[in-house]
PDB file of C-alpha atoms in Angstrom:
ATOM      1  CA  MET A   1      96.805  78.110  70.194  1.00 46.00           C
ATOM      2  CA  PHE A   2      94.047  77.712  72.797  1.00 37.00           C
ATOM      3  CA  ARG A   3      96.442  75.690  74.996  1.00 41.00           C
ATOM      4  CA  LEU A   4      99.110  78.375  74.740  1.00 37.00           C
ATOM      5  CA  VAL A   5      96.688  81.151  75.749  1.00 33.00           C
ATOM      6  CA  THR A   6      95.360  79.034  78.618  1.00 32.00           C
ATOM      7  CA  LEU A   7      98.899  78.275  79.775  1.00 33.00           C
ATOM      8  CA  LEU A   8      99.897  81.951  79.640  1.00 35.00           C
ATOM      9  CA  LEU A   9      96.773  83.078  81.510  1.00 30.00           C
ATOM     10  CA  GLY A  10      97.364  80.419  84.128  1.00 32.00           C
ATOM     11  CA  LEU A  11     100.973  81.523  84.524  1.00 31.00           C
ATOM     12  CA  VAL A  12      99.976  85.185  84.903  1.00 31.00           C
ATOM     13  CA  PHE A  13      97.257  84.291  87.420  1.00 27.00           C
ATOM     14  CA  PHE A  14      99.565  82.024  89.439  1.00 27.00           C
ATOM     15  CA  THR A  15     102.345  84.622  89.483  1.00 30.00           C
ATOM     16  CA  GLY A  16      99.881  87.285  90.656  1.00 34.00           C
ATOM     17  CA  LEU A  17      98.649  85.085  93.476  1.00 29.00           C
ATOM     18  CA  SER A  18     102.204  84.278  94.417  1.00 32.00           C
ATOM     19  CA  HIS A  19     103.102  87.963  94.775  1.00 38.00           C
ATOM     20  CA  ALA A  20      99.886  88.733  96.668  1.00 37.00           C
ATOM     21  CA  HIS A  21     100.666  85.875  99.035  1.00 35.00           C
ATOM     22  CA  GLU A  22     104.195  87.206  99.634  1.00 41.00           C
ATOM     23  CA  ASP A  23     102.820  90.653 100.553  1.00 48.00           C
ATOM     24  CA  HIS A  24     100.598  89.117 103.216  1.00 50.00           C
ATOM     25  CA  GLN A  25     103.532  87.222 104.685  1.00 64.00           C
ATOM     26  CA  HIS A  26     105.763  90.292 105.056  1.00 83.00           C
ATOM     27  CA  PRO A  27     106.036  91.038 108.795  1.00 87.00           C
ATOM     28  CA  ALA A  28     104.771  94.268 110.314  1.00 88.00           C
ATOM     29  CA  PRO A  29     107.589  96.788 110.890  1.00 89.00           C
ATOM     30  CA  LEU A  30     107.588  96.471 114.690  1.00 94.00           C
ATOM     31  CA  SER A  31     109.992  94.867 117.147  1.00 93.00           C
ATOM     32  CA  ASP A  32     108.726  92.613 119.935  1.00 94.00           C
ATOM     33  CA  ASP A  33     109.426  95.401 122.454  1.00 95.00           C
ATOM     34  CA  GLU A  34     107.428  97.918 120.408  1.00 96.00           C
ATOM     35  CA  ARG A  35     104.573  95.452 120.065  1.00 95.00           C
ATOM     36  CA  ALA A  36     104.611  94.889 123.850  1.00 96.00           C
ATOM     37  CA  LEU A  37     104.542  98.647 124.512  1.00 96.00           C
ATOM     38  CA  LEU A  38     101.518  99.069 122.247  1.00 97.00           C
ATOM     39  CA  LYS A  39      99.797  96.128 123.930  1.00 97.00           C
ATOM     40  CA  LEU A  40     100.289  97.782 127.345  1.00 96.00           C
ATOM     41  CA  SER A  41      98.448 100.813 125.954  1.00 96.00           C
ATOM     42  CA  ASN A  42      95.652  98.577 124.583  1.00 97.00           C
ATOM     43  CA  ILE A  43      96.683  99.274 121.000  1.00 98.00           C
ATOM     44  CA  ASP A  44      96.405  96.320 118.625  1.00 97.00           C
ATOM     45  CA  ALA A  45      99.476  95.822 116.438  1.00 96.00           C
ATOM     46  CA  PRO A  46      99.257  93.769 113.241  1.00 95.00           C
ATOM     47  CA  HIS A  47     101.571  90.798 112.815  1.00 92.00           C
ATOM     48  CA  THR A  48     101.814  91.234 109.054  1.00 93.00           C
ATOM     49  CA  PHE A  49     102.450  94.266 106.903  1.00 94.00           C
ATOM     50  CA  ILE A  50      99.308  96.296 106.139  1.00 95.00           C
ATOM     51  CA  GLU A  51      99.647  99.300 103.874  1.00 96.00           C
ATOM     52  CA  ALA A  52      97.480 102.251 104.887  1.00 98.00           C
ATOM     53  CA  HIS A  53      94.887 103.181 102.273  1.00 97.00           C
ATOM     54  CA  ASP A  54      95.732 106.521 100.705  1.00 97.00           C
ATOM     55  CA  PHE A  55      92.872 108.994 100.528  1.00 98.00           C
ATOM     56  CA  SER A  56      92.257 112.606  99.764  1.00 97.00           C
ATOM     57  CA  GLY A  57      90.119 115.046 101.672  1.00 96.00           C
ATOM     58  CA  THR A  58      89.629 118.686 102.488  1.00 96.00           C
ATOM     59  CA  LEU A  59      90.495 120.046 105.901  1.00 97.00           C
ATOM     60  CA  ILE A  60      88.121 122.377 107.725  1.00 96.00           C
ATOM     61  CA  ASP A  61      90.384 125.291 106.724  1.00 95.00           C
ATOM     62  CA  GLY A  62      89.907 124.417 103.024  1.00 96.00           C
ATOM     63  CA  THR A  63      93.311 122.791 102.459  1.00 97.00           C
ATOM     64  CA  ALA A  64      93.241 119.701 100.229  1.00 97.00           C
ATOM     65  CA  ILE A  65      95.346 116.828 101.580  1.00 98.00           C
ATOM     66  CA  GLN A  66      96.226 113.218 100.903  1.00 98.00           C
ATOM     67  CA  LEU A  67      97.548 110.726 103.421  1.00 98.00           C
ATOM     68  CA  ALA A  68     100.650 110.429 101.210  1.00 97.00           C
ATOM     69  CA  ASP A  69     101.420 114.109 101.977  1.00 97.00           C
ATOM     70  CA  TYR A  70     102.561 112.977 105.431  1.00 96.00           C
ATOM     71  CA  GLN A  71     105.043 110.315 104.320  1.00 95.00           C
ATOM     72  CA  GLY A  72     108.107 110.445 106.563  1.00 95.00           C
ATOM     73  CA  LYS A  73     106.012 111.232 109.642  1.00 96.00           C
ATOM     74  CA  ILE A  74     103.982 109.084 111.966  1.00 97.00           C
ATOM     75  CA  VAL A  75     100.257 109.716 111.462  1.00 98.00           C
ATOM     76  CA  LEU A  76      97.381 109.077 113.829  1.00 98.00           C
ATOM     77  CA  LEU A  77      94.175 108.740 111.808  1.00 98.00           C
ATOM     78  CA  ASN A  78      91.534 109.436 114.413  1.00 98.00           C
ATOM     79  CA  PHE A  79      87.908 108.731 113.457  1.00 98.00           C
ATOM     80  CA  TRP A  80      85.472 110.662 115.633  1.00 98.00           C
ATOM     81  CA  ALA A  81      82.180 112.588 115.795  1.00 98.00           C
ATOM     82  CA  THR A  82      81.041 115.716 117.621  1.00 98.00           C
ATOM     83  CA  TRP A  83      78.377 113.748 119.542  1.00 97.00           C
ATOM     84  CA  CYS A  84      80.876 111.101 120.743  1.00 98.00           C
ATOM     85  CA  ALA A  85      81.775 111.645 124.431  1.00 98.00           C
ATOM     86  CA  PRO A  86      84.709 109.160 124.408  1.00 98.00           C
ATOM     87  CA  CYS A  87      86.062 110.982 121.331  1.00 98.00           C
ATOM     88  CA  LEU A  88      86.015 114.292 123.186  1.00 98.00           C
ATOM     89  CA  LYS A  89      87.714 112.631 126.167  1.00 98.00           C
ATOM     90  CA  GLU A  90      90.846 111.775 124.147  1.00 98.00           C
ATOM     91  CA  MET A  91      90.997 114.946 122.034  1.00 98.00           C
ATOM     92  CA  PRO A  92      93.004 117.025 124.568  1.00 98.00           C
ATOM     93  CA  ASP A  93      95.689 114.305 124.522  1.00 97.00           C
ATOM     94  CA  LEU A  94      95.678 114.279 120.713  1.00 98.00           C
ATOM     95  CA  GLU A  95      96.057 118.078 120.783  1.00 98.00           C
ATOM     96  CA  GLU A  96      98.967 117.862 123.225  1.00 98.00           C
ATOM     97  CA  LEU A  97     100.695 115.196 121.130  1.00 97.00           C
ATOM     98  CA  TRP A  98     100.137 117.212 117.942  1.00 97.00           C
ATOM     99  CA  SER A  99     101.364 120.519 119.350  1.00 96.00           C
ATOM    100  CA  ASP A 100     104.352 119.090 121.274  1.00 95.00           C
ATOM    101  CA  SER A 101     105.745 116.879 118.487  1.00 93.00           C
ATOM    102  CA  GLY A 102     107.170 119.642 116.322  1.00 90.00           C
ATOM    103  CA  GLY A 103     105.329 118.299 113.302  1.00 89.00           C
ATOM    104  CA  GLU A 104     106.844 114.802 113.495  1.00 92.00           C
ATOM    105  CA  VAL A 105     103.588 113.268 114.716  1.00 96.00           C
ATOM    106  CA  VAL A 106     100.568 114.246 112.656  1.00 97.00           C
ATOM    107  CA  VAL A 107      97.059 113.862 113.995  1.00 98.00           C
ATOM    108  CA  VAL A 108      94.395 113.792 111.280  1.00 98.00           C
ATOM    109  CA  ALA A 109      90.909 113.699 112.779  1.00 98.00           C
ATOM    110  CA  ILE A 110      88.268 112.396 110.393  1.00 98.00           C
ATOM    111  CA  SER A 111      84.737 113.310 111.400  1.00 98.00           C
ATOM    112  CA  MET A 112      82.251 110.558 110.584  1.00 97.00           C
ATOM    113  CA  GLY A 113      79.440 111.842 108.376  1.00 96.00           C
ATOM    114  CA  GLU A 114      79.188 115.340 109.828  1.00 97.00           C
ATOM    115  CA  THR A 115      79.027 118.678 108.046  1.00 96.00           C
ATOM    116  CA  GLU A 116      81.736 121.319 108.179  1.00 96.00           C
ATOM    117  CA  GLU A 117      79.239 123.660 109.830  1.00 97.00           C
ATOM    118  CA  LYS A 118      78.633 121.246 112.693  1.00 97.00           C
ATOM    119  CA  ILE A 119      82.387 120.728 113.167  1.00 98.00           C
ATOM    120  CA  ARG A 120      83.042 124.493 113.140  1.00 97.00           C
ATOM    121  CA  LYS A 121      80.453 124.958 115.926  1.00 98.00           C
ATOM    122  CA  PHE A 122      82.151 122.154 117.873  1.00 98.00           C
ATOM    123  CA  LEU A 123      85.551 123.832 117.410  1.00 98.00           C
ATOM    124  CA  GLN A 124      84.206 127.115 118.790  1.00 97.00           C
ATOM    125  CA  LYS A 125      83.657 125.312 122.118  1.00 97.00           C
ATOM    126  CA  HIS A 126      86.725 123.067 121.803  1.00 97.00           C
ATOM    127  CA  PRO A 127      89.484 124.892 119.885  1.00 97.00           C
ATOM    128  CA  PHE A 128      91.640 121.978 118.708  1.00 97.00           C
ATOM    129  CA  SER A 129      94.312 122.846 116.145  1.00 96.00           C
ATOM    130  CA  PHE A 130      95.153 119.484 114.567  1.00 97.00           C
ATOM    131  CA  PRO A 131      93.943 118.837 110.997  1.00 97.00           C
ATOM    132  CA  ILE A 132      90.269 117.848 110.757  1.00 98.00           C
ATOM    133  CA  ILE A 133      88.427 116.438 107.751  1.00 98.00           C
ATOM    134  CA  ALA A 134      84.634 116.468 107.491  1.00 97.00           C
ATOM    135  CA  ASP A 135      84.006 113.086 105.848  1.00 97.00           C
ATOM    136  CA  THR A 136      80.386 113.952 105.025  1.00 96.00           C
ATOM    137  CA  ASP A 137      80.012 111.227 102.399  1.00 96.00           C
ATOM    138  CA  MET A 138      81.886 108.748 104.656  1.00 97.00           C
ATOM    139  CA  LYS A 139      84.237 107.572 101.889  1.00 97.00           C
ATOM    140  CA  ILE A 140      87.279 107.532 104.195  1.00 98.00           C
ATOM    141  CA  VAL A 141      85.222 105.901 106.950  1.00 98.00           C
ATOM    142  CA  GLN A 142      84.213 103.146 104.519  1.00 97.00           C
ATOM    143  CA  LEU A 143      87.764 102.800 103.178  1.00 97.00           C
ATOM    144  CA  TYR A 144      88.966 101.992 106.702  1.00 98.00           C
ATOM    145  CA  GLY A 145      85.917  99.924 107.673  1.00 96.00           C
ATOM    146  CA  VAL A 146      85.065 102.117 110.652  1.00 97.00           C
ATOM    147  CA  LYS A 147      82.018 100.970 112.629  1.00 96.00           C
ATOM    148  CA  ASN A 148      82.722 102.251 116.167  1.00 97.00           C
ATOM    149  CA  LEU A 149      84.085 105.511 117.549  1.00 98.00           C
ATOM    150  CA  PRO A 150      86.603 106.621 118.448  1.00 98.00           C
ATOM    151  CA  ILE A 151      89.054 104.483 116.515  1.00 98.00           C
ATOM    152  CA  THR A 152      92.598 105.498 115.731  1.00 98.00           C
ATOM    153  CA  TYR A 153      94.986 103.950 113.224  1.00 98.00           C
ATOM    154  CA  LEU A 154      98.732 104.485 113.656  1.00 98.00           C
ATOM    155  CA  VAL A 155     100.537 104.838 110.333  1.00 98.00           C
ATOM    156  CA  ASP A 156     104.331 104.695 110.289  1.00 97.00           C
ATOM    157  CA  PRO A 157     106.529 107.047 108.215  1.00 96.00           C
ATOM    158  CA  ASN A 158     106.580 104.507 105.354  1.00 94.00           C
ATOM    159  CA  GLY A 159     102.792 104.181 105.144  1.00 96.00           C
ATOM    160  CA  ALA A 160     102.304 100.924 107.072  1.00 96.00           C
ATOM    161  CA  ILE A 161      99.583 100.525 109.682  1.00 97.00           C
ATOM    162  CA  ILE A 162     101.368  99.682 112.916  1.00 97.00           C
ATOM    163  CA  GLY A 163      98.509  99.979 115.375  1.00 98.00           C
ATOM    164  CA  ARG A 164      94.778 100.330 115.929  1.00 98.00           C
ATOM    165  CA  ALA A 165      93.084 101.615 119.051  1.00 98.00           C
ATOM    166  CA  LEU A 166      89.356 101.251 119.571  1.00 98.00           C
ATOM    167  CA  GLY A 167      88.171 103.641 122.257  1.00 97.00           C
ATOM    168  CA  PRO A 168      89.902 106.603 123.896  1.00 98.00           C
ATOM    169  CA  ARG A 169      93.598 106.510 124.824  1.00 97.00           C
ATOM    170  CA  GLU A 170      96.045 108.740 126.666  1.00 97.00           C
ATOM    171  CA  TRP A 171      98.008 109.632 123.540  1.00 98.00           C
ATOM    172  CA  ALA A 172     100.385 112.084 125.230  1.00 97.00           C
ATOM    173  CA  LYS A 173     101.639 109.740 127.950  1.00 96.00           C
ATOM    174  CA  PRO A 174     105.458 109.613 127.983  1.00 96.00           C
ATOM    175  CA  GLU A 175     105.908 106.007 126.829  1.00 96.00           C
ATOM    176  CA  LEU A 176     103.716 106.554 123.747  1.00 97.00           C
ATOM    177  CA  VAL A 177     105.415 109.869 122.942  1.00 96.00           C
ATOM    178  CA  GLU A 178     108.779 108.077 123.155  1.00 95.00           C
ATOM    179  CA  PHE A 179     107.451 105.324 120.881  1.00 97.00           C
ATOM    180  CA  PHE A 180     106.228 107.870 118.305  1.00 96.00           C
ATOM    181  CA  GLU A 181     109.585 109.690 118.416  1.00 94.00           C
ATOM    182  CA  SER A 182     111.432 106.392 117.868  1.00 94.00           C
ATOM    183  CA  GLN A 183     109.317 105.732 114.786  1.00 93.00           C
ATOM    184  CA  THR A 184     110.253 109.039 113.185  1.00 86.00           C
ATOM    185  CA  SER A 185     113.949 109.144 114.072  1.00 77.00           C
ATOM    186  CA  GLY A 186     115.731 108.300 110.845  1.00 57.00           C
ATOM    187  CA  ASN A 187     112.539 106.731 109.430  1.00 52.00           C
ATOM    188  CA  ARG A 188     113.901 103.409 110.682  1.00 49.00           C
TER     189      ARG A 188
END
């Protein structure tokens, strides 16, 4: 009986490792041309499939959201802070991308450890309209392992991370806009 239980546990464990190993070997959903385009924009693209961590949060306007709410769209998860000058530098481009995309590209800005009050004061000076979460307890920050700001993760319409940019970028430049549009057309 002991041998049978040991054999079954071993089989379950081995099968689980086998499936976990297969997931890590699944390629990232990007072509070589798309990977090259991201590289030209200093955006790191993974070589293997990485599923974005789902999370829930409350936007500054009080709306409760989850990352999964945006399935079918490309999402830029932008981690930032009100005191971060490089963050502020890229925010006008994020705003332009957000407002010009017709809802196909979603920018979700996640403020690192700041209160809603502080963010509201910031927005009085800088009236950005994209969704903003005050991650006061830094749960989302920890989930994504954020250490430096700004950092932006690109999530494809199927929930895979397809890029990571550390530092500010020109998000509304034509070649990136075209890339984002190609990701949402027909959900590939």
